[in-house]
């Protein structure tokens, strides 16, 4: 794992010391909330419905056991004993007191963590495939590149005040688990004629105007990455709209300029700045890459795993859904579900965080990952250890066997926490999970994603079933989209029609699922495959013909 250098350490400590002063001035009244706002946003501190919220970066989702333990300590000491893992590989603390935030930032710095650029109109936390370095299908580990991008973009003098926030995601596998097409820049590591490089997409984003990223370069040699990303950002910085917040993202700049014209400007800028890059970045990348060397994997038989599979149906059910193929046959990747039926998706208590830290230390080469699907990953576990890990997870309420199933829902905080929300999303997720707890294995792979307003933090546009909570005439109204896809075959879901009231949304989802079960080819055909084959019509009929009265 990447370790902070002296420079990183000094930078983060200085930032915290500055923020301590700013907080003191806010508390004394020397700064108004308006004056304080840009300062706190530089440090990941939001003001929410009930309290401040601190968003801490977990760069490319990678975290050690010591860091996880520190998050647990922070949750206990300065929050309410839990944290919320988000779709952008961050953790959010929902209840910190302003006075305590500088101490929290110091505690984070003690373990090489920070909250810098987790808000504001800058390059945000760079996200990556949560199975990076472990997945069997990987071409190359994307994390060194993500770390390079983080170092380059942190406090970049030209890009601290972009027209709007800017999100970069990277995958090192052809199976895109990082939702690259929904990011301002998406990077796919590829090879051409034996040379490593990237396919670069630009202008993806969700929010009120969802768009998938467009390919701006189908092959970018590895050494050209930073100058090319800089060229994109510099064109966006100059051309992006600052007159209207809702039209300020690069997706709108791209849409308004057209792909060809914008690409021409990016390429021209690239030619201009490329000579300035004389190789220091590649030297830095080589240095960073060494930090991501894989652990020394343990050899050994794994009969204990085969035995547990054969004799324990609970273990087998969990292994079927929550394990992923590792690049080594004697290891597995574990996804620990933070979606226990009826709980808040993505929340972990401090005790659970400590259990995860202990398991990573004992069985997982000290590595953990946070996925954009709001789960925690143990990326490298020897198969012989899987029964013991499963038992420990079970004791901690962390062994829900539902990864990829209908209850493995992404949901944003919605009306329960968020000042921008127009509807609740957490209770809808909880109700859906409880409703399908018994039947979800038969239903099979199905991704439900819920947002509590048009900003789409819950990725509803790319859910197989997307739910968007709005407010209509003073009451919550939930719109359904179908057929969205967050992977390499990315698609924006199609709206089915009028929305449903809060009480009617779970029955509506039941009807959609019922239509799928009735019409699927076989249990091998997943929901989204059936949707692609059948189109929207049978699902709309199930939603609206049966019970028009529910349509609000
Ligand atoms: C609770 C406070 C939050 C606030 C005030 C907030 C605010 C926003 C806003 C205004 C947008 C729309 C940006 C645009 O279209 O230009 C947005 C998008 C987004 N946010 Fe949040 N958000 C919050 C929490 C979260 C959480 C908890 C997550 C992760 C679970 C998240 C992840 C995202 C994602 C993935 C998008 C859409 C992707 C895109 O940028 O196009 N946000 N957020
Ligand atoms: S989608 Fe809306 S309600 Fe949900 S977290 Fe984002 S801004 Fe808040």
Short mmCIF file of N, CA, C and O in Angstrom, two decimals, residues 137-237:
data_model
loop_
_atom_site.label_atom_id
_atom_site.label_comp_id
_atom_site.label_asym_id
_atom_site.label_seq_id
_atom_site.Cartn_x
_atom_site.Cartn_y
_atom_site.Cartn_z
N UNK A 137 -9.48 -11.13 -13.59
CA UNK A 137 -9.66 -10.61 -14.95
C UNK A 137 -8.88 -9.31 -15.20
O UNK A 137 -9.09 -8.65 -16.21
N UNK A 138 -7.97 -8.97 -14.30
CA UNK A 138 -7.32 -7.67 -14.38
C UNK A 138 -6.14 -7.66 -15.36
O UNK A 138 -5.34 -8.58 -15.37
N UNK A 139 -6.04 -6.58 -16.13
CA UNK A 139 -4.87 -6.39 -17.00
C UNK A 139 -3.73 -5.79 -16.18
O UNK A 139 -2.59 -6.21 -16.27
N UNK A 140 -4.05 -4.78 -15.40
CA UNK A 140 -3.04 -4.15 -14.54
C UNK A 140 -3.74 -3.50 -13.36
O UNK A 140 -4.91 -3.12 -13.45
N UNK A 141 -3.00 -3.35 -12.26
CA UNK A 141 -3.55 -2.72 -11.05
C UNK A 141 -3.73 -1.22 -11.32
O UNK A 141 -2.75 -0.52 -11.61
N UNK A 142 -4.94 -0.71 -11.22
CA UNK A 142 -5.16 0.71 -11.52
C UNK A 142 -4.74 1.66 -10.39
O UNK A 142 -4.67 2.87 -10.58
N UNK A 143 -4.45 1.12 -9.20
CA UNK A 143 -4.25 2.02 -8.05
C UNK A 143 -3.01 2.90 -8.14
O UNK A 143 -3.07 4.07 -7.74
N UNK A 144 -1.88 2.40 -8.67
CA UNK A 144 -0.74 3.33 -8.79
C UNK A 144 -1.10 4.55 -9.65
O UNK A 144 -0.71 5.68 -9.33
N UNK A 145 -1.85 4.32 -10.71
CA UNK A 145 -2.25 5.44 -11.57
C UNK A 145 -3.20 6.36 -10.81
O UNK A 145 -3.10 7.59 -10.89
N UNK A 146 -4.11 5.77 -10.04
CA UNK A 146 -5.04 6.58 -9.25
C UNK A 146 -4.27 7.42 -8.23
O UNK A 146 -4.57 8.60 -8.01
N UNK A 147 -3.25 6.83 -7.62
CA UNK A 147 -2.45 7.56 -6.63
C UNK A 147 -1.67 8.68 -7.33
O UNK A 147 -1.58 9.80 -6.80
N UNK A 148 -1.14 8.40 -8.51
CA UNK A 148 -0.43 9.44 -9.27
C UNK A 148 -1.38 10.61 -9.54
O UNK A 148 -1.02 11.78 -9.36
N UNK A 149 -2.59 10.28 -9.96
CA UNK A 149 -3.58 11.33 -10.24
C UNK A 149 -3.92 12.10 -8.97
O UNK A 149 -4.11 13.32 -8.99
N UNK A 150 -3.98 11.38 -7.85
CA UNK A 150 -4.29 12.08 -6.60
C UNK A 150 -3.19 13.07 -6.27
O UNK A 150 -3.46 14.23 -5.94
N UNK A 151 -1.94 12.61 -6.37
CA UNK A 151 -0.83 13.51 -6.01
C UNK A 151 -0.79 14.72 -6.94
O UNK A 151 -0.57 15.84 -6.52
N UNK A 152 -1.03 14.45 -8.21
CA UNK A 152 -0.98 15.53 -9.21
C UNK A 152 -2.13 16.53 -8.99
O UNK A 152 -1.95 17.74 -9.09
N UNK A 153 -3.29 16.03 -8.64
CA UNK A 153 -4.47 16.92 -8.57
C UNK A 153 -4.62 17.61 -7.21
O UNK A 153 -5.29 18.63 -7.12
N UNK A 154 -3.97 17.05 -6.18
CA UNK A 154 -4.13 17.65 -4.85
C UNK A 154 -3.49 19.02 -4.80
O UNK A 154 -2.30 19.16 -5.08
N UNK A 155 -4.31 20.01 -4.47
CA UNK A 155 -3.84 21.39 -4.37
C UNK A 155 -3.26 21.90 -5.69
O UNK A 155 -2.43 22.81 -5.69
N UNK A 156 -3.68 21.32 -6.81
CA UNK A 156 -3.19 21.80 -8.11
C UNK A 156 -3.59 23.26 -8.28
O UNK A 156 -4.78 23.58 -8.24
N UNK A 157 -2.62 24.15 -8.49
CA UNK A 157 -2.96 25.58 -8.46
C UNK A 157 -3.98 25.99 -9.52
O UNK A 157 -4.77 26.91 -9.31
N UNK A 158 -3.99 25.30 -10.66
CA UNK A 158 -4.87 25.72 -11.75
C UNK A 158 -6.29 25.17 -11.58
O UNK A 158 -7.24 25.69 -12.16
N UNK A 159 -6.42 24.10 -10.80
CA UNK A 159 -7.69 23.37 -10.82
C UNK A 159 -8.40 23.32 -9.47
O UNK A 159 -9.08 22.35 -9.16
N UNK A 160 -8.22 24.35 -8.66
CA UNK A 160 -8.93 24.38 -7.37
C UNK A 160 -10.31 25.02 -7.50
O UNK A 160 -11.16 24.84 -6.63
N UNK A 161 -10.50 25.81 -8.55
CA UNK A 161 -11.79 26.50 -8.72
C UNK A 161 -12.31 26.23 -10.13
O UNK A 161 -12.44 27.13 -10.95
N UNK A 162 -12.59 24.99 -10.39
CA UNK A 162 -13.16 24.59 -11.67
C UNK A 162 -14.60 25.09 -11.74
O UNK A 162 -15.19 25.48 -10.72
N UNK A 163 -15.23 25.05 -12.93
CA UNK A 163 -16.64 25.45 -12.98
C UNK A 163 -17.49 24.61 -12.01
O UNK A 163 -18.47 25.09 -11.45
N UNK A 164 -17.11 23.34 -11.80
CA UNK A 164 -17.90 22.44 -10.95
C UNK A 164 -16.99 21.30 -10.52
O UNK A 164 -15.88 21.15 -11.02
N UNK A 165 -17.50 20.45 -9.64
CA UNK A 165 -16.70 19.30 -9.18
C UNK A 165 -16.28 18.39 -10.35
O UNK A 165 -16.95 18.37 -11.39
N UNK A 166 -15.22 17.63 -10.13
CA UNK A 166 -14.69 16.82 -11.22
C UNK A 166 -14.29 15.45 -10.70
O UNK A 166 -13.49 15.33 -9.77
N UNK A 167 -14.86 14.42 -11.32
CA UNK A 167 -14.66 13.07 -10.78
C UNK A 167 -13.96 12.18 -11.81
O UNK A 167 -14.37 12.14 -12.97
N UNK A 168 -12.94 11.48 -11.36
CA UNK A 168 -12.17 10.59 -12.23
C UNK A 168 -12.24 9.17 -11.65
O UNK A 168 -12.08 8.99 -10.45
N UNK A 169 -12.49 8.20 -12.51
CA UNK A 169 -12.49 6.80 -12.08
C UNK A 169 -11.65 5.99 -13.04
O UNK A 169 -11.56 6.31 -14.23
N UNK A 170 -11.05 4.92 -12.52
CA UNK A 170 -10.15 4.12 -13.35
C UNK A 170 -10.35 2.63 -13.07
O UNK A 170 -10.52 2.21 -11.94
N UNK A 171 -10.35 1.86 -14.16
CA UNK A 171 -10.42 0.42 -14.01
C UNK A 171 -9.24 -0.23 -14.75
O UNK A 171 -8.85 0.24 -15.82
N UNK A 172 -8.73 -1.30 -14.16
CA UNK A 172 -7.64 -2.03 -14.81
C UNK A 172 -8.13 -3.33 -15.41
O UNK A 172 -7.35 -4.17 -15.83
N UNK A 173 -9.46 -3.48 -15.44
CA UNK A 173 -10.04 -4.73 -15.93
C UNK A 173 -11.06 -4.42 -17.02
O UNK A 173 -11.73 -3.38 -16.97
N UNK A 174 -11.21 -5.32 -17.99
CA UNK A 174 -12.24 -5.08 -19.01
C UNK A 174 -13.65 -5.10 -18.41
O UNK A 174 -14.57 -4.51 -18.98
N UNK A 175 -13.82 -5.79 -17.29
CA UNK A 175 -15.11 -5.75 -16.59
C UNK A 175 -15.10 -4.53 -15.68
O UNK A 175 -14.39 -4.51 -14.68
N UNK A 176 -15.88 -3.55 -16.05
CA UNK A 176 -15.78 -2.26 -15.38
C UNK A 176 -16.58 -2.27 -14.07
O UNK A 176 -17.81 -2.21 -14.08
N UNK A 177 -15.86 -2.31 -12.96
CA UNK A 177 -16.52 -2.25 -11.65
C UNK A 177 -16.39 -0.87 -11.02
O UNK A 177 -16.69 -0.69 -9.84
N UNK A 178 -15.88 0.10 -11.79
CA UNK A 178 -15.65 1.43 -11.23
C UNK A 178 -16.60 2.46 -11.83
O UNK A 178 -16.45 3.66 -11.59
N UNK A 179 -17.58 2.01 -12.60
CA UNK A 179 -18.57 2.91 -13.23
C UNK A 179 -17.88 4.04 -13.99
O UNK A 179 -18.29 5.20 -13.90
N UNK A 180 -16.85 3.71 -14.74
CA UNK A 180 -16.05 4.77 -15.38
C UNK A 180 -16.89 5.64 -16.32
O UNK A 180 -16.64 6.82 -16.45
N UNK A 181 -17.91 5.04 -16.94
CA UNK A 181 -18.67 5.81 -17.93
C UNK A 181 -19.58 6.87 -17.29
O UNK A 181 -20.18 7.68 -17.99
N UNK A 182 -19.72 6.83 -15.97
CA UNK A 182 -20.53 7.86 -15.31
C UNK A 182 -19.65 8.92 -14.66
O UNK A 182 -20.08 9.67 -13.79
N UNK A 183 -18.39 9.00 -15.08
CA UNK A 183 -17.46 9.96 -14.49
C UNK A 183 -17.04 11.03 -15.50
O UNK A 183 -17.08 10.81 -16.69
N UNK A 184 -16.60 12.16 -14.95
CA UNK A 184 -16.16 13.26 -15.82
C UNK A 184 -15.03 12.79 -16.73
O UNK A 184 -14.99 13.10 -17.90
N UNK A 185 -14.08 12.05 -16.14
CA UNK A 185 -13.10 11.32 -16.95
C UNK A 185 -13.12 9.86 -16.50
O UNK A 185 -13.06 9.57 -15.30
N UNK A 186 -13.22 8.98 -17.46
CA UNK A 186 -13.15 7.55 -17.16
C UNK A 186 -11.91 6.98 -17.85
O UNK A 186 -11.65 7.28 -19.01
N UNK A 187 -11.16 6.19 -17.12
CA UNK A 187 -9.94 5.61 -17.69
C UNK A 187 -10.04 4.10 -17.63
O UNK A 187 -10.28 3.52 -16.57
N UNK A 188 -9.84 3.46 -18.78
CA UNK A 188 -9.78 1.99 -18.83
C UNK A 188 -8.39 1.60 -19.25
O UNK A 188 -7.93 2.00 -20.33
N UNK A 189 -7.70 0.85 -18.42
CA UNK A 189 -6.34 0.42 -18.78
C UNK A 189 -6.46 -0.65 -19.86
O UNK A 189 -7.19 -1.62 -19.69
N UNK A 190 -5.74 -0.44 -20.95
CA UNK A 190 -5.77 -1.40 -22.05
C UNK A 190 -4.35 -1.58 -22.57
O UNK A 190 -3.43 -0.86 -22.16
N UNK A 191 -4.19 -2.50 -23.48
CA UNK A 191 -2.89 -2.67 -24.13
C UNK A 191 -3.10 -2.64 -25.63
O UNK A 191 -4.11 -3.14 -26.12
N UNK A 192 -2.16 -2.03 -26.33
CA UNK A 192 -2.21 -2.08 -27.79
C UNK A 192 -0.81 -2.40 -28.30
O UNK A 192 0.15 -1.73 -27.92
N UNK A 193 -0.71 -3.41 -29.12
CA UNK A 193 0.59 -3.87 -29.63
C UNK A 193 1.60 -4.04 -28.49
O UNK A 193 2.75 -3.59 -28.59
N UNK A 194 1.12 -4.59 -27.40
CA UNK A 194 2.02 -4.84 -26.27
C UNK A 194 2.32 -3.62 -25.43
O UNK A 194 3.04 -3.69 -24.43
N UNK A 195 1.80 -2.46 -25.82
CA UNK A 195 2.08 -1.22 -25.09
C UNK A 195 0.94 -0.92 -24.12
O UNK A 195 -0.22 -0.96 -24.50
N UNK A 196 1.26 -0.57 -22.85
CA UNK A 196 0.19 -0.22 -21.91
C UNK A 196 -0.33 1.19 -22.16
O UNK A 196 0.44 2.10 -22.51
N UNK A 197 -1.60 1.35 -22.01
CA UNK A 197 -2.20 2.68 -22.18
C UNK A 197 -3.60 2.71 -21.64
O UNK A 197 -3.99 1.85 -20.83
N UNK A 198 -4.37 3.69 -22.11
CA UNK A 198 -5.72 3.90 -21.59
C UNK A 198 -6.70 4.21 -22.72
O UNK A 198 -6.34 4.89 -23.68
N UNK A 199 -7.92 3.75 -22.54
CA UNK A 199 -9.02 4.34 -23.30
C UNK A 199 -9.58 5.44 -22.41
O UNK A 199 -9.88 5.20 -21.23
N UNK A 200 -9.72 6.64 -22.98
CA UNK A 200 -10.15 7.77 -22.16
C UNK A 200 -11.55 8.20 -22.57
O UNK A 200 -11.80 8.49 -23.74
N UNK A 201 -12.46 8.21 -21.59
CA UNK A 201 -13.79 8.76 -21.86
C UNK A 201 -13.94 10.07 -21.09
O UNK A 201 -13.28 10.28 -20.06
N UNK A 202 -14.83 10.89 -21.57
CA UNK A 202 -14.97 12.23 -21.01
C UNK A 202 -16.45 12.59 -21.01
O UNK A 202 -17.19 12.17 -21.91
N UNK A 203 -16.86 13.35 -20.01
CA UNK A 203 -18.22 13.91 -20.03
C UNK A 203 -19.30 12.98 -19.52
O UNK A 203 -20.48 13.20 -19.80
N UNK A 204 -18.92 11.97 -18.76
CA UNK A 204 -19.96 11.17 -18.11
C UNK A 204 -20.40 11.85 -16.82
O UNK A 204 -19.65 12.62 -16.22
N UNK A 205 -21.60 11.57 -16.39
CA UNK A 205 -22.06 12.13 -15.12
C UNK A 205 -23.52 11.79 -14.93
O UNK A 205 -24.23 11.54 -15.90
N UNK A 206 -23.94 11.79 -13.68
CA UNK A 206 -25.34 11.45 -13.42
C UNK A 206 -26.08 12.75 -13.11
O UNK A 206 -26.17 13.60 -13.99
N UNK A 207 -26.59 12.92 -11.93
CA UNK A 207 -27.25 14.19 -11.62
C UNK A 207 -28.49 14.42 -12.46
O UNK A 207 -29.10 13.49 -12.97
N UNK A 208 -28.87 15.71 -12.60
CA UNK A 208 -30.15 16.00 -13.27
C UNK A 208 -30.10 15.75 -14.79
O UNK A 208 -31.13 15.62 -15.42
N UNK A 209 -28.90 15.76 -15.38
CA UNK A 209 -28.80 15.47 -16.81
C UNK A 209 -27.84 14.31 -16.99
O UNK A 209 -26.66 14.51 -17.22
N UNK A 210 -28.33 13.10 -16.86
CA UNK A 210 -27.40 11.96 -16.91
C UNK A 210 -26.81 11.77 -18.30
O UNK A 210 -27.53 11.86 -19.29
N UNK A 211 -25.52 11.53 -18.36
CA UNK A 211 -24.89 11.25 -19.65
C UNK A 211 -23.77 10.24 -19.44
O UNK A 211 -23.10 10.27 -18.41
N UNK A 212 -23.57 9.41 -20.44
CA UNK A 212 -22.46 8.47 -20.39
C UNK A 212 -21.25 9.12 -21.04
O UNK A 212 -21.38 9.86 -22.02
N UNK A 213 -20.07 8.82 -20.49
CA UNK A 213 -18.85 9.39 -21.05
C UNK A 213 -18.66 8.97 -22.50
O UNK A 213 -19.05 7.87 -22.90
N UNK A 214 -18.06 9.86 -23.29
CA UNK A 214 -17.78 9.57 -24.71
C UNK A 214 -16.28 9.32 -24.85
O UNK A 214 -15.47 9.96 -24.18
N UNK A 215 -15.92 8.46 -25.78
CA UNK A 215 -14.50 8.16 -25.97
C UNK A 215 -13.84 9.36 -26.64
O UNK A 215 -14.23 9.78 -27.73
N UNK A 216 -12.82 9.90 -25.97
CA UNK A 216 -12.12 11.05 -26.55
C UNK A 216 -10.78 10.59 -27.13
O UNK A 216 -10.25 11.17 -28.07
N UNK A 217 -10.22 9.51 -26.61
CA UNK A 217 -9.00 8.89 -27.14
C UNK A 217 -9.18 7.39 -26.98
O UNK A 217 -9.37 6.93 -25.85
N UNK A 218 -9.10 6.63 -28.05
CA UNK A 218 -9.30 5.19 -27.87
C UNK A 218 -8.03 4.50 -27.40
O UNK A 218 -8.07 3.41 -26.85
N UNK A 219 -6.87 5.16 -27.61
CA UNK A 219 -5.64 4.64 -27.00
C UNK A 219 -4.72 5.79 -26.66
O UNK A 219 -4.26 6.52 -27.54
N UNK A 220 -4.45 5.93 -25.38
CA UNK A 220 -3.52 6.96 -24.92
C UNK A 220 -2.33 6.24 -24.27
O UNK A 220 -2.51 5.51 -23.30
N UNK A 221 -1.11 6.41 -24.82
CA UNK A 221 0.04 5.73 -24.20
C UNK A 221 0.19 6.13 -22.73
O UNK A 221 -0.12 7.27 -22.36
N UNK A 222 0.67 5.20 -21.94
CA UNK A 222 0.70 5.43 -20.49
C UNK A 222 1.41 6.72 -20.11
O UNK A 222 0.95 7.47 -19.25
N UNK A 223 2.54 7.01 -20.78
CA UNK A 223 3.33 8.18 -20.38
C UNK A 223 2.63 9.51 -20.68
O UNK A 223 3.05 10.56 -20.21
N UNK A 224 1.56 9.45 -21.49
CA UNK A 224 0.86 10.70 -21.84
C UNK A 224 -0.28 11.02 -20.88
O UNK A 224 -0.99 12.01 -21.07
N UNK A 225 -0.48 10.20 -19.87
CA UNK A 225 -1.71 10.34 -19.08
C UNK A 225 -1.87 11.72 -18.43
O UNK A 225 -2.88 12.39 -18.64
N UNK A 226 -0.88 12.12 -17.61
CA UNK A 226 -1.08 13.38 -16.89
C UNK A 226 -1.22 14.58 -17.82
O UNK A 226 -2.14 15.39 -17.65
N UNK A 227 -0.34 14.71 -18.85
CA UNK A 227 -0.57 15.86 -19.74
C UNK A 227 -1.93 15.80 -20.44
O UNK A 227 -2.56 16.84 -20.67
N UNK A 228 -2.41 14.60 -20.72
CA UNK A 228 -3.72 14.53 -21.41
C UNK A 228 -4.86 14.90 -20.46
O UNK A 228 -5.76 15.67 -20.83
N UNK A 229 -4.79 14.39 -19.24
CA UNK A 229 -5.82 14.76 -18.26
C UNK A 229 -5.75 16.27 -18.00
O UNK A 229 -6.78 16.95 -17.90
N UNK A 230 -4.54 16.78 -17.92
CA UNK A 230 -4.39 18.22 -17.72
C UNK A 230 -4.99 19.00 -18.89
O UNK A 230 -5.66 20.03 -18.70
N UNK A 231 -4.81 18.48 -20.09
CA UNK A 231 -5.37 19.16 -21.27
C UNK A 231 -6.91 19.18 -21.18
O UNK A 231 -7.54 20.21 -21.45
N UNK A 232 -7.49 18.07 -20.79
CA UNK A 232 -8.96 18.03 -20.67
C UNK A 232 -9.43 19.05 -19.63
O UNK A 232 -10.33 19.86 -19.87
N UNK A 233 -8.76 19.02 -18.47
CA UNK A 233 -9.18 19.92 -17.39
C UNK A 233 -8.98 21.37 -17.79
O UNK A 233 -9.78 22.25 -17.44
N UNK A 234 -7.92 21.63 -18.53
CA UNK A 234 -7.65 23.02 -18.86
C UNK A 234 -8.66 23.54 -19.88
O UNK A 234 -9.14 24.67 -19.77
N UNK A 235 -9.08 22.69 -20.83
CA UNK A 235 -10.14 23.11 -21.77
C UNK A 235 -11.45 23.30 -21.00
O UNK A 235 -12.16 24.29 -21.18
N UNK A 236 -11.75 22.36 -20.12
CA UNK A 236 -12.99 22.48 -19.34
C UNK A 236 -12.96 23.74 -18.46
O UNK A 236 -13.96 24.47 -18.38
N UNK A 237 -11.82 24.00 -17.86
CA UNK A 237 -11.71 25.17 -16.98
C UNK A 237 -11.97 26.46 -17.74
O UNK A 237 -12.59 27.39 -17.24
#
